CSV table of C-alpha atoms and ligand atoms in Angstrom, one decimal:
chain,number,residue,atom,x,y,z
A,1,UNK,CA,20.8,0.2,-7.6
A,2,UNK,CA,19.4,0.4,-4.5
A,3,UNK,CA,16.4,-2.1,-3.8
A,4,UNK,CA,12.7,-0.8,-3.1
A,5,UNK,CA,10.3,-2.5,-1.4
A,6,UNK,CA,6.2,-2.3,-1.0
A,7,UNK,CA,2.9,-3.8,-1.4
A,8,UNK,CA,-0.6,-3.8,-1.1
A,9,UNK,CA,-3.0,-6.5,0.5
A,10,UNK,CA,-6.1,-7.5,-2.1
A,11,UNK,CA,-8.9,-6.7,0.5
A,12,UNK,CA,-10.7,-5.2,-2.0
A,13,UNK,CA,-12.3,-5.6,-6.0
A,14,UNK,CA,-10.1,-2.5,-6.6
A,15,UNK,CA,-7.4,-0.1,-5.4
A,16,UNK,CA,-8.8,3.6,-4.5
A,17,UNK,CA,-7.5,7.1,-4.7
A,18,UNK,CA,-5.8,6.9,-1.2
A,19,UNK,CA,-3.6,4.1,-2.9
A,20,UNK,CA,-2.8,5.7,-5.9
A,21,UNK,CA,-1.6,9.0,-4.2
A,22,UNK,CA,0.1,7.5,-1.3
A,23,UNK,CA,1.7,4.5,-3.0
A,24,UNK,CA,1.5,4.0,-6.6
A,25,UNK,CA,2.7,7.7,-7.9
A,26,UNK,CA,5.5,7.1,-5.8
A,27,UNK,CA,6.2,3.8,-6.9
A,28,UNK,CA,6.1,4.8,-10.6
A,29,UNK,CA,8.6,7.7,-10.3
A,30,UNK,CA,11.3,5.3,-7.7
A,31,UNK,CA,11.5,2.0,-10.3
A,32,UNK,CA,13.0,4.1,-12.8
A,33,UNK,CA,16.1,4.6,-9.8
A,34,UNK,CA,15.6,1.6,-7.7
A,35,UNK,CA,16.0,-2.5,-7.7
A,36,UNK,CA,12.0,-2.2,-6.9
A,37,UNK,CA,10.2,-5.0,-5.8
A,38,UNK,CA,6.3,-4.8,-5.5
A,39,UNK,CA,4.2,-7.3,-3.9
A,40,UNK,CA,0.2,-8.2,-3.5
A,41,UNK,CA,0.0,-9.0,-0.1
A,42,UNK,CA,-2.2,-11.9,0.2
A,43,UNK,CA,-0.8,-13.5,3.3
A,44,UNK,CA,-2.3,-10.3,5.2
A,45,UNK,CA,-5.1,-10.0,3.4
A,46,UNK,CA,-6.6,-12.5,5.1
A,47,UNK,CA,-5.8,-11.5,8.8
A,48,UNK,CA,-9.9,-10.2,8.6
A,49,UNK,CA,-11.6,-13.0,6.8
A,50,UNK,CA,-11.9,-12.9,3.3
A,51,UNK,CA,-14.4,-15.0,0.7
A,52,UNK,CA,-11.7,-17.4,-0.9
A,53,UNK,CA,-13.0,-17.4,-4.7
A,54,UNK,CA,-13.1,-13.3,-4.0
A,55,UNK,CA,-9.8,-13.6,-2.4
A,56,UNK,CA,-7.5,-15.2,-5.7
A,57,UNK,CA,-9.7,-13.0,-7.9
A,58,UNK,CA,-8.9,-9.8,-6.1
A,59,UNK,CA,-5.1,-10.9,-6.0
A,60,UNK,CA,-5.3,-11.3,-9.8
A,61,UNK,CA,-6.5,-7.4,-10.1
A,62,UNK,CA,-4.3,-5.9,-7.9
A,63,UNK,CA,-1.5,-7.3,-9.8
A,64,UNK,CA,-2.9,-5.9,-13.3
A,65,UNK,CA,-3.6,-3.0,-11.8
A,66,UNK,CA,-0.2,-2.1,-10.7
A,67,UNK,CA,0.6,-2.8,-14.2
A,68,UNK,CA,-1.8,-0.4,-15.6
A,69,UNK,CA,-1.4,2.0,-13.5
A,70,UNK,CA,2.8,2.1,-14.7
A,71,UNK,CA,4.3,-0.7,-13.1
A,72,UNK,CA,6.7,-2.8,-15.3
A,73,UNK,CA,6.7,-6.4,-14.4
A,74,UNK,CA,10.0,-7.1,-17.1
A,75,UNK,CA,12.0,-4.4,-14.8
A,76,UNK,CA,10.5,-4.3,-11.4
A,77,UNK,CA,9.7,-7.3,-9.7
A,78,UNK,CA,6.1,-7.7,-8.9
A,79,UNK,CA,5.0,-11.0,-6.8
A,80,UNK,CA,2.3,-12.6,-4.6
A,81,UNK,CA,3.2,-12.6,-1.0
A,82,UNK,CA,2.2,-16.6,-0.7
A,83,UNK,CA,4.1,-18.0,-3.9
A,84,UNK,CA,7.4,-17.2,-1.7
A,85,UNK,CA,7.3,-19.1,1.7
A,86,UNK,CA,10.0,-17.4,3.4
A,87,UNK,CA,7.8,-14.5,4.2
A,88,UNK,CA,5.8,-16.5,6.7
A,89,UNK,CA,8.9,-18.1,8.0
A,90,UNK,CA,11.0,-14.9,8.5
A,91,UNK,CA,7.8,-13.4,10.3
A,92,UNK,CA,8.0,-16.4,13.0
A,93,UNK,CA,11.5,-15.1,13.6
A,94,UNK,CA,10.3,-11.8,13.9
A,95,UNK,CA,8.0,-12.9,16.2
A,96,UNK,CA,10.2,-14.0,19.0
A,97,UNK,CA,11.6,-11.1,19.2
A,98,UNK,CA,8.7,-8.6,19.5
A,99,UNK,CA,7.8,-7.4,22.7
A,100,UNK,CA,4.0,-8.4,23.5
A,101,UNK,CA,3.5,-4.6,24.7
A,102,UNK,CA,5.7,-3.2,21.6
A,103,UNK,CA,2.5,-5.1,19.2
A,104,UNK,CA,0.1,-4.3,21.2
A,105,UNK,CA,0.7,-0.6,20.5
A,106,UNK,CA,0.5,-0.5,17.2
A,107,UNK,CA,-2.6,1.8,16.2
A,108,UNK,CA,-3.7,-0.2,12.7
A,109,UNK,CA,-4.0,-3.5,15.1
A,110,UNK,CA,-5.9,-1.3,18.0
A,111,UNK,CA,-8.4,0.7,15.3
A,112,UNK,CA,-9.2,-3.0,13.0
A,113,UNK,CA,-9.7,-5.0,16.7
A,114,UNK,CA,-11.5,-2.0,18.1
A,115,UNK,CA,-14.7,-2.5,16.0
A,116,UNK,CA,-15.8,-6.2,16.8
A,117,UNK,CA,-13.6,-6.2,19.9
A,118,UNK,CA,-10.6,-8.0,20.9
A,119,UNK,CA,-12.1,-11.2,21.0
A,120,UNK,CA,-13.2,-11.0,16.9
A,121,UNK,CA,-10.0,-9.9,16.0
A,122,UNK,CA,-7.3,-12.8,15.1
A,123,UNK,CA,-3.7,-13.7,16.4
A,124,UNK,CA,-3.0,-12.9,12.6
A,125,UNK,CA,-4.1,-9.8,13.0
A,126,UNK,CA,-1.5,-8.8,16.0
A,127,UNK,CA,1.0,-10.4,14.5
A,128,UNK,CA,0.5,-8.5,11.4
A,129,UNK,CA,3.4,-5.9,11.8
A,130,UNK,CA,6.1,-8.5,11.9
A,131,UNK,CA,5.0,-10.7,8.9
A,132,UNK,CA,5.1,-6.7,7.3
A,133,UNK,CA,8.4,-6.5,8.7
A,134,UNK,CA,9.8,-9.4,7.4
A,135,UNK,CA,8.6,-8.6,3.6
A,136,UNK,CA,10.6,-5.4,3.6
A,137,UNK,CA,13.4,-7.4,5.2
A,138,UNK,CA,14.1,-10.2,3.1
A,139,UNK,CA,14.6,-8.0,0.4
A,140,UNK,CA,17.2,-5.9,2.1
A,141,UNK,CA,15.2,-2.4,1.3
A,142,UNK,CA,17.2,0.5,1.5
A,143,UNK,CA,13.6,2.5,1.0
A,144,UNK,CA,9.9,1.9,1.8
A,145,UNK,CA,7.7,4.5,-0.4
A,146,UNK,CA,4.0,4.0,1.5
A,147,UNK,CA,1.1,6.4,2.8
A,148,UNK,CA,1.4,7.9,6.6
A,149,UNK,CA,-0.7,5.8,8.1
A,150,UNK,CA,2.1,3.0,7.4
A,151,UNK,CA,4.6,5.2,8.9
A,152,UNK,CA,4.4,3.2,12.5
A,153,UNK,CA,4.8,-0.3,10.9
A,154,UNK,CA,7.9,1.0,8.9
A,155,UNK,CA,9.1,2.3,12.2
A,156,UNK,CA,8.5,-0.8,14.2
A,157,UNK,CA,10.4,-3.3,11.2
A,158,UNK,CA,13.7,-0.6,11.6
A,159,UNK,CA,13.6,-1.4,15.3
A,160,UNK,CA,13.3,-5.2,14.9
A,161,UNK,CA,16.0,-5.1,12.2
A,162,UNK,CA,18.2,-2.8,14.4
A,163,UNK,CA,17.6,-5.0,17.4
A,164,UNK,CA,18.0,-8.5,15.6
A,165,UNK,CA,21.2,-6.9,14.5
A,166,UNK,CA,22.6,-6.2,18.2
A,167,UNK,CA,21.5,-9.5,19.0
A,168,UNK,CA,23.1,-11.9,16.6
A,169,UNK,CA,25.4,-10.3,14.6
A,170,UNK,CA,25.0,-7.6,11.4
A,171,UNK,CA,22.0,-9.6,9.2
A,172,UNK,CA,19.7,-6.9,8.1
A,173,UNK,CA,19.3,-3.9,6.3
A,174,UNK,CA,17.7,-1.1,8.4
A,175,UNK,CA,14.9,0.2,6.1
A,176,UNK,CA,14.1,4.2,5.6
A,177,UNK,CA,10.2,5.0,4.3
A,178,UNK,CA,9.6,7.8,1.9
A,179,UNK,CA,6.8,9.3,2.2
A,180,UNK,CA,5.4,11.7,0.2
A,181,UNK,CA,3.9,14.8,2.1
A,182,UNK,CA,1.6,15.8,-0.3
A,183,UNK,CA,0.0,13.1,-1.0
A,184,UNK,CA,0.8,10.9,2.3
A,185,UNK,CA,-3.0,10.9,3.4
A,186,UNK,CA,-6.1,10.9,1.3
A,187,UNK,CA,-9.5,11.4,3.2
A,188,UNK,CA,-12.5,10.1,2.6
A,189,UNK,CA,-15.3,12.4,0.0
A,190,UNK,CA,-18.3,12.4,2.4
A,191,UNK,CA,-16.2,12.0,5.8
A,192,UNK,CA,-13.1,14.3,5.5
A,193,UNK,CA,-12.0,13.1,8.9
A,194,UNK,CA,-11.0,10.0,8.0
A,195,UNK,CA,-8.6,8.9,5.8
A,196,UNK,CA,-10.0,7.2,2.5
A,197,UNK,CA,-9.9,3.2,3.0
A,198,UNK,CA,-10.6,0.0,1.3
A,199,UNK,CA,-13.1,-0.8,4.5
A,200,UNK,CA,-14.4,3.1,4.5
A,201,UNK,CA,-17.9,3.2,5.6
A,202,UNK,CA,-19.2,5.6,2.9
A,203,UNK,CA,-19.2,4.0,-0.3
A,204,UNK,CA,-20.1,7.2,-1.9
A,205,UNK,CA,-17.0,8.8,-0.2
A,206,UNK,CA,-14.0,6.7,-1.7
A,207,UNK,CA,-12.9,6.4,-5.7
A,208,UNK,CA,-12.4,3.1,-6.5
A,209,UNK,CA,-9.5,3.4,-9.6
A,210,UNK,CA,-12.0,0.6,-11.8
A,211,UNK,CA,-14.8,2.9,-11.4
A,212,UNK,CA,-16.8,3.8,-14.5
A,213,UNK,CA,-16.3,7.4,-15.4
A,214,UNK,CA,-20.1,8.1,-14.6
A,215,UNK,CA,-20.0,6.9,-11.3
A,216,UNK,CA,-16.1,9.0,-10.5
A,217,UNK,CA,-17.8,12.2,-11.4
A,218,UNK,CA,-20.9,11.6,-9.3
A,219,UNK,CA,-18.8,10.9,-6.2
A,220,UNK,CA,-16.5,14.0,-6.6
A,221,UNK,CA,-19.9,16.1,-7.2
A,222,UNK,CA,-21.6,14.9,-4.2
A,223,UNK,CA,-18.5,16.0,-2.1
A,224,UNK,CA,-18.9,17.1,1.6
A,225,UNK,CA,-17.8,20.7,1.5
A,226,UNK,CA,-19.0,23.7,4.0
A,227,UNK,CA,-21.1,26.5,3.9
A,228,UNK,CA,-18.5,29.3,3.7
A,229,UNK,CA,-18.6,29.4,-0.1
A,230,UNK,CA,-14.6,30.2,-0.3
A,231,UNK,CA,-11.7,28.1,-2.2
A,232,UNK,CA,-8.7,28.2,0.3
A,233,UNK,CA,-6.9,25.5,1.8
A,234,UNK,CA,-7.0,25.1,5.6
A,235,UNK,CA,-7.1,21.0,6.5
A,236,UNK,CA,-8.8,21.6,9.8
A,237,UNK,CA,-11.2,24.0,9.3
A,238,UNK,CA,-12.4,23.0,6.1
A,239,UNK,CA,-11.0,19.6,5.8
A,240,UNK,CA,-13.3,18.6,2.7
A,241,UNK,CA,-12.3,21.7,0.3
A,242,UNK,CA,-8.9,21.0,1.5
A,243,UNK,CA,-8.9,17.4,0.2
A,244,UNK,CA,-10.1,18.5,-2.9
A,245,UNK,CA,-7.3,20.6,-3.4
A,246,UNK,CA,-4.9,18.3,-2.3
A,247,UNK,CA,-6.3,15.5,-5.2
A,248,UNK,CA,-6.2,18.0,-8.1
A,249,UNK,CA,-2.5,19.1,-7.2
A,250,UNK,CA,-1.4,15.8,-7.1
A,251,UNK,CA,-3.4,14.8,-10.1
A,252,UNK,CA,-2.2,17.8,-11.9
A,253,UNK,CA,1.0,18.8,-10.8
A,254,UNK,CA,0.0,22.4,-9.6
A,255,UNK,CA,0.6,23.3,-6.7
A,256,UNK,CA,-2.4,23.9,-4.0
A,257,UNK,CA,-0.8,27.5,-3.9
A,258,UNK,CA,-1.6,28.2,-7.6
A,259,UNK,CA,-4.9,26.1,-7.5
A,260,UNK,CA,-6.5,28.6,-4.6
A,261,UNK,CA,-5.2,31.5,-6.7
A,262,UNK,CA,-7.3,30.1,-9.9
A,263,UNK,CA,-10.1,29.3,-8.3
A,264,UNK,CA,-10.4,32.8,-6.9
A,265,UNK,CA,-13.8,34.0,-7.1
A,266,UNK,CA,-15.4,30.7,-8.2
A,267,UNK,CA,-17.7,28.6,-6.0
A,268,UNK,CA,-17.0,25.1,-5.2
A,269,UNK,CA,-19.0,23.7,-8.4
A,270,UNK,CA,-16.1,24.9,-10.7
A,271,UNK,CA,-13.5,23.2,-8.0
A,272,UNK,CA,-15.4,19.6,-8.1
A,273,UNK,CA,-15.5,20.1,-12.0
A,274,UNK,CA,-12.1,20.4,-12.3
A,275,UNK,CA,-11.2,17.5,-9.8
A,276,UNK,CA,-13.8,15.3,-11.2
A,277,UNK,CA,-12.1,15.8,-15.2
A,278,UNK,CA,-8.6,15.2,-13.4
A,279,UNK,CA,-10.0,11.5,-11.7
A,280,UNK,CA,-11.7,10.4,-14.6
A,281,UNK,CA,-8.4,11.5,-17.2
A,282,UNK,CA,-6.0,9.8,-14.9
A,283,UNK,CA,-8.2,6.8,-13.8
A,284,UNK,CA,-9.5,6.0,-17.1
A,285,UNK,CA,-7.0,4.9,-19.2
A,286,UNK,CA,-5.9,2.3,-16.0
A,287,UNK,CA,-9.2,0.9,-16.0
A,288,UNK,CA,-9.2,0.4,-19.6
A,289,UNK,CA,-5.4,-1.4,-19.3
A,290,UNK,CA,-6.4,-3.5,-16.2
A,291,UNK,CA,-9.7,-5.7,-17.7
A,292,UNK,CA,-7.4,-6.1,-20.4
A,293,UNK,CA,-5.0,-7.6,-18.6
A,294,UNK,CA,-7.8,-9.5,-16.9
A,295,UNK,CA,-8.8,-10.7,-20.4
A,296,UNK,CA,-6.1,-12.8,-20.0
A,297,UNK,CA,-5.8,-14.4,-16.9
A,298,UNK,CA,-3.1,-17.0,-17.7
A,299,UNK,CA,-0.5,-14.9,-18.9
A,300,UNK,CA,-1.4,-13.1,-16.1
A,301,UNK,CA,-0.3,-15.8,-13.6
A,302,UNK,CA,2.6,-16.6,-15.7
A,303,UNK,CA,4.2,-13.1,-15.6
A,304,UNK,CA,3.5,-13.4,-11.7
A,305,UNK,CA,5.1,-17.1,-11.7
A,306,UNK,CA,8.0,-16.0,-13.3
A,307,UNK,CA,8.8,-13.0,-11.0
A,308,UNK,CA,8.1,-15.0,-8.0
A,309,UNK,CA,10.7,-16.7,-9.0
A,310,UNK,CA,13.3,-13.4,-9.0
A,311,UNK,CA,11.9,-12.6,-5.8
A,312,UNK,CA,12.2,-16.4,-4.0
A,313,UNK,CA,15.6,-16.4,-4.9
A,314,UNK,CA,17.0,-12.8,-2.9
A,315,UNK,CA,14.2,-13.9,0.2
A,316,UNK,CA,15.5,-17.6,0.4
A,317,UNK,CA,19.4,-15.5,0.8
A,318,UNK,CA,18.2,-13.6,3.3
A,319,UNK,CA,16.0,-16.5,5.1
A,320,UNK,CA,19.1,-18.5,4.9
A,321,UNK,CA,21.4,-15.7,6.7
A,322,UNK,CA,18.6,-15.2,9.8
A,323,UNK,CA,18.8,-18.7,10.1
A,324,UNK,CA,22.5,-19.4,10.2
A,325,UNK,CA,22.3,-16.4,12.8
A,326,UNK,CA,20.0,-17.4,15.4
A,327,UNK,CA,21.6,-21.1,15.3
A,328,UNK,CA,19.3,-23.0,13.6
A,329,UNK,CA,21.3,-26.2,12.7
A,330,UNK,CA,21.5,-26.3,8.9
A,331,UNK,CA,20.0,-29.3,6.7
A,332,UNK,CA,22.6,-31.2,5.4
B,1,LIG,P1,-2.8,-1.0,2.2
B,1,LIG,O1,-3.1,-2.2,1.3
B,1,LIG,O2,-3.8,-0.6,3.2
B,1,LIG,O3,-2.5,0.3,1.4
B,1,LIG,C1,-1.6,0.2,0.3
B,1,LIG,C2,-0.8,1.6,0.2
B,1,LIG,O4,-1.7,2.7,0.1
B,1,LIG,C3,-1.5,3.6,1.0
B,1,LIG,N1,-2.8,4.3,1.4
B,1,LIG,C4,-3.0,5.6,1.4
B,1,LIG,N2,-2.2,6.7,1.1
B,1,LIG,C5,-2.7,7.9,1.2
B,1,LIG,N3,-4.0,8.1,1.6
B,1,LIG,C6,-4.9,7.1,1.9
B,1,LIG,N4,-6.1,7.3,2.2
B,1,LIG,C7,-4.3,5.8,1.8
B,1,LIG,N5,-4.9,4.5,2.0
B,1,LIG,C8,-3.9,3.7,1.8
B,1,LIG,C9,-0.9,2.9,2.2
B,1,LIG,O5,-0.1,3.7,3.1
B,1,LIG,C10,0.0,1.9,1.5
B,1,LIG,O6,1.2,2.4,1.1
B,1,LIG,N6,0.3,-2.9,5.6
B,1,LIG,C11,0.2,-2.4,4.3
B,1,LIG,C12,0.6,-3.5,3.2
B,1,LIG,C13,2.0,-4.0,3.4
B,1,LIG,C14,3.2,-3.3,3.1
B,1,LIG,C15,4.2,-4.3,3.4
B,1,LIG,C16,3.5,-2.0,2.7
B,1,LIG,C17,2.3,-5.3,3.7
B,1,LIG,N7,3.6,-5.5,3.7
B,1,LIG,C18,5.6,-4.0,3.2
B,1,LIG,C19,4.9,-1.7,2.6
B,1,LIG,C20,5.9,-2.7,2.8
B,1,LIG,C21,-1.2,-2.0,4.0
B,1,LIG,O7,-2.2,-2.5,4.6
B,1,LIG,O8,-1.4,-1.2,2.9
């Protein structure tokens, strides 16, 4: 089978809409057909500083909730970033052979350093696109399934891969990313120009998948719409009914075509109603299954023990290949 790789960093108490739709759906659907191996990316995580009793919690709940949400952890490998070191020590390879200019134009680094300034933000930070590089390439991925705005990074790891290749000899797999149109960018409820995020501004505009159902159906109520009173989809000139639409096909399965035509003739109340019973029917039942989980911590960290293990042993291969190929003498 062909392997699968991608993660998520645990920057946040729980995984949103945007990471459902961009990631997760896909994720489901491609273990059933691929080698996949999922990862909580911890070691990023804390490239912006991070409370360190919030930090191992947070890691904990991502992990259950990629298996509530579908993920099998007895087919599909599903790890923490930091319980496998050759992720840190493939990125220092990486590393040397990044441009300075080449990492310095990468957008996510330019739009997180670009709020406190470029003195806040940290070397881990700039660096972040090749330690993402090297987690996709240890694994030899034939596919990447992400959200656009990972698009650049995924384009940035096939160039280092492509060049580390030309350089010392054929080593790496040069990755593709799949991404899904439809649901490759979620925006934010109350600010529909921006795409929904973990550090979103709004907290009334993002839908957190551990919400309570109460709170889910408030947020899709409260909405930012427009004044012009119709259902139709155009992403720039009415960006917030267009998001709407966008949620309840993917949720559903319609597409946006069929929705507009239902929702002929009906005002925007009968469009959040329908969104809002979509969110809370598919978000629900993983809410349930992740505190379960959490109920039981230990078996928790067993399960991710054990597939740390799966995963160490196809990194330390590859680790072991890079090394032999830029001429590191081996240990004896
Ligand atoms: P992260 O943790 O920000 O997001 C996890 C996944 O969710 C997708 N996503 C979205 N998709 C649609 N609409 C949105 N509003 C939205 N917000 C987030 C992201 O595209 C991503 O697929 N750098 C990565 C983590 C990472 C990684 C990797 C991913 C580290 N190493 C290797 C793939 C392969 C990140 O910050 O994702």
């Amino acid at each position: 089978l062909p392997r699968l790789f991608s993660g998520m960093q645990p920057s946040a108490a729980s995984l949103h809409l945007g990471n459902y739709a961009g990631a997760l759906l896909q994720w489901r659907e491609l273990q059933t057909t691929h080698d996949a191996v999922f990862c909580v990316v911890d070691l990023h995580a804390i490239t912006v500083p991070q409370d360190p009793a919030a930090l191992r919690e947070q890691t904990r709940r991502t992990a259950a909730q990629y298996i509530a949400a579908g993920i099998d952890p007895e087919h599909s490998t599903l790890f923490v970033q930091s319980h496998v070191s050759a992720h840190a020590q493939l990125a220092w390879v990486l590393n040397t052979i990044t441009g300075f200019g080449e990492a310095s134009r990468m957008t996510q680094f330019k739009d997180k350093s670009s709020k406190g300034g470029v003195d806040a933000a940290s070397v881990g930070l700039f660096t972040y696109p090749m330690l993402q590089a090297a987690d996709i390439l240890l694994y030899d991925a034939a596919i990447v399934p992400v959200g656009e705005d990972q698009r650049q990074h995924i384009e940035l790891t096939r160039d280092l891969a492509a060049r580390f290749n030309s350089r010392f000899g054929d080593t790496l797999v040069v990755p593709e990313v799949s991404i899904l149109k439809e649901t490759a960018k979620i925006y934010d409820l109350q600010n529909p120009g921006s795409k929904m995020s973990k550090s979103g501004e709004s907290p009334a505009g993002i839908l957190w998948l551990l919400d309570e159902d109460a709170a889910l159906v408030k947020k899709v109520k409260s909405a930012v719409t427009d004044s012009d009173g119709v259902v139709a989809y155009d992403p720039a000139g009415k960006p917030g009914v267009s998001n709407l639409l966008s949620i309840l096909s993917l949720l559903t399965g319609e597409t946006v075509e069929a929705l507009v035509a239902s929702f002929a003739g009906l005002q925007y109340g009968a469009l959040k109603g329908a969104v809002a019973d979509a969110v809370v029917a598919a978000f629900a039942p993983i809410r349930t299954r992740t505190l379960e989980l959490l109920d039981d911590p230990a078996e928790l960290d067993r399960l991710l023990a054990l597939n740390a293990g799966r995963a160490e042993e196809i990194a330390e291969a590859t680790l072991t290949r890079v090394y032999d190929a830029v001429g590191f003498l081996p240990r004896a």
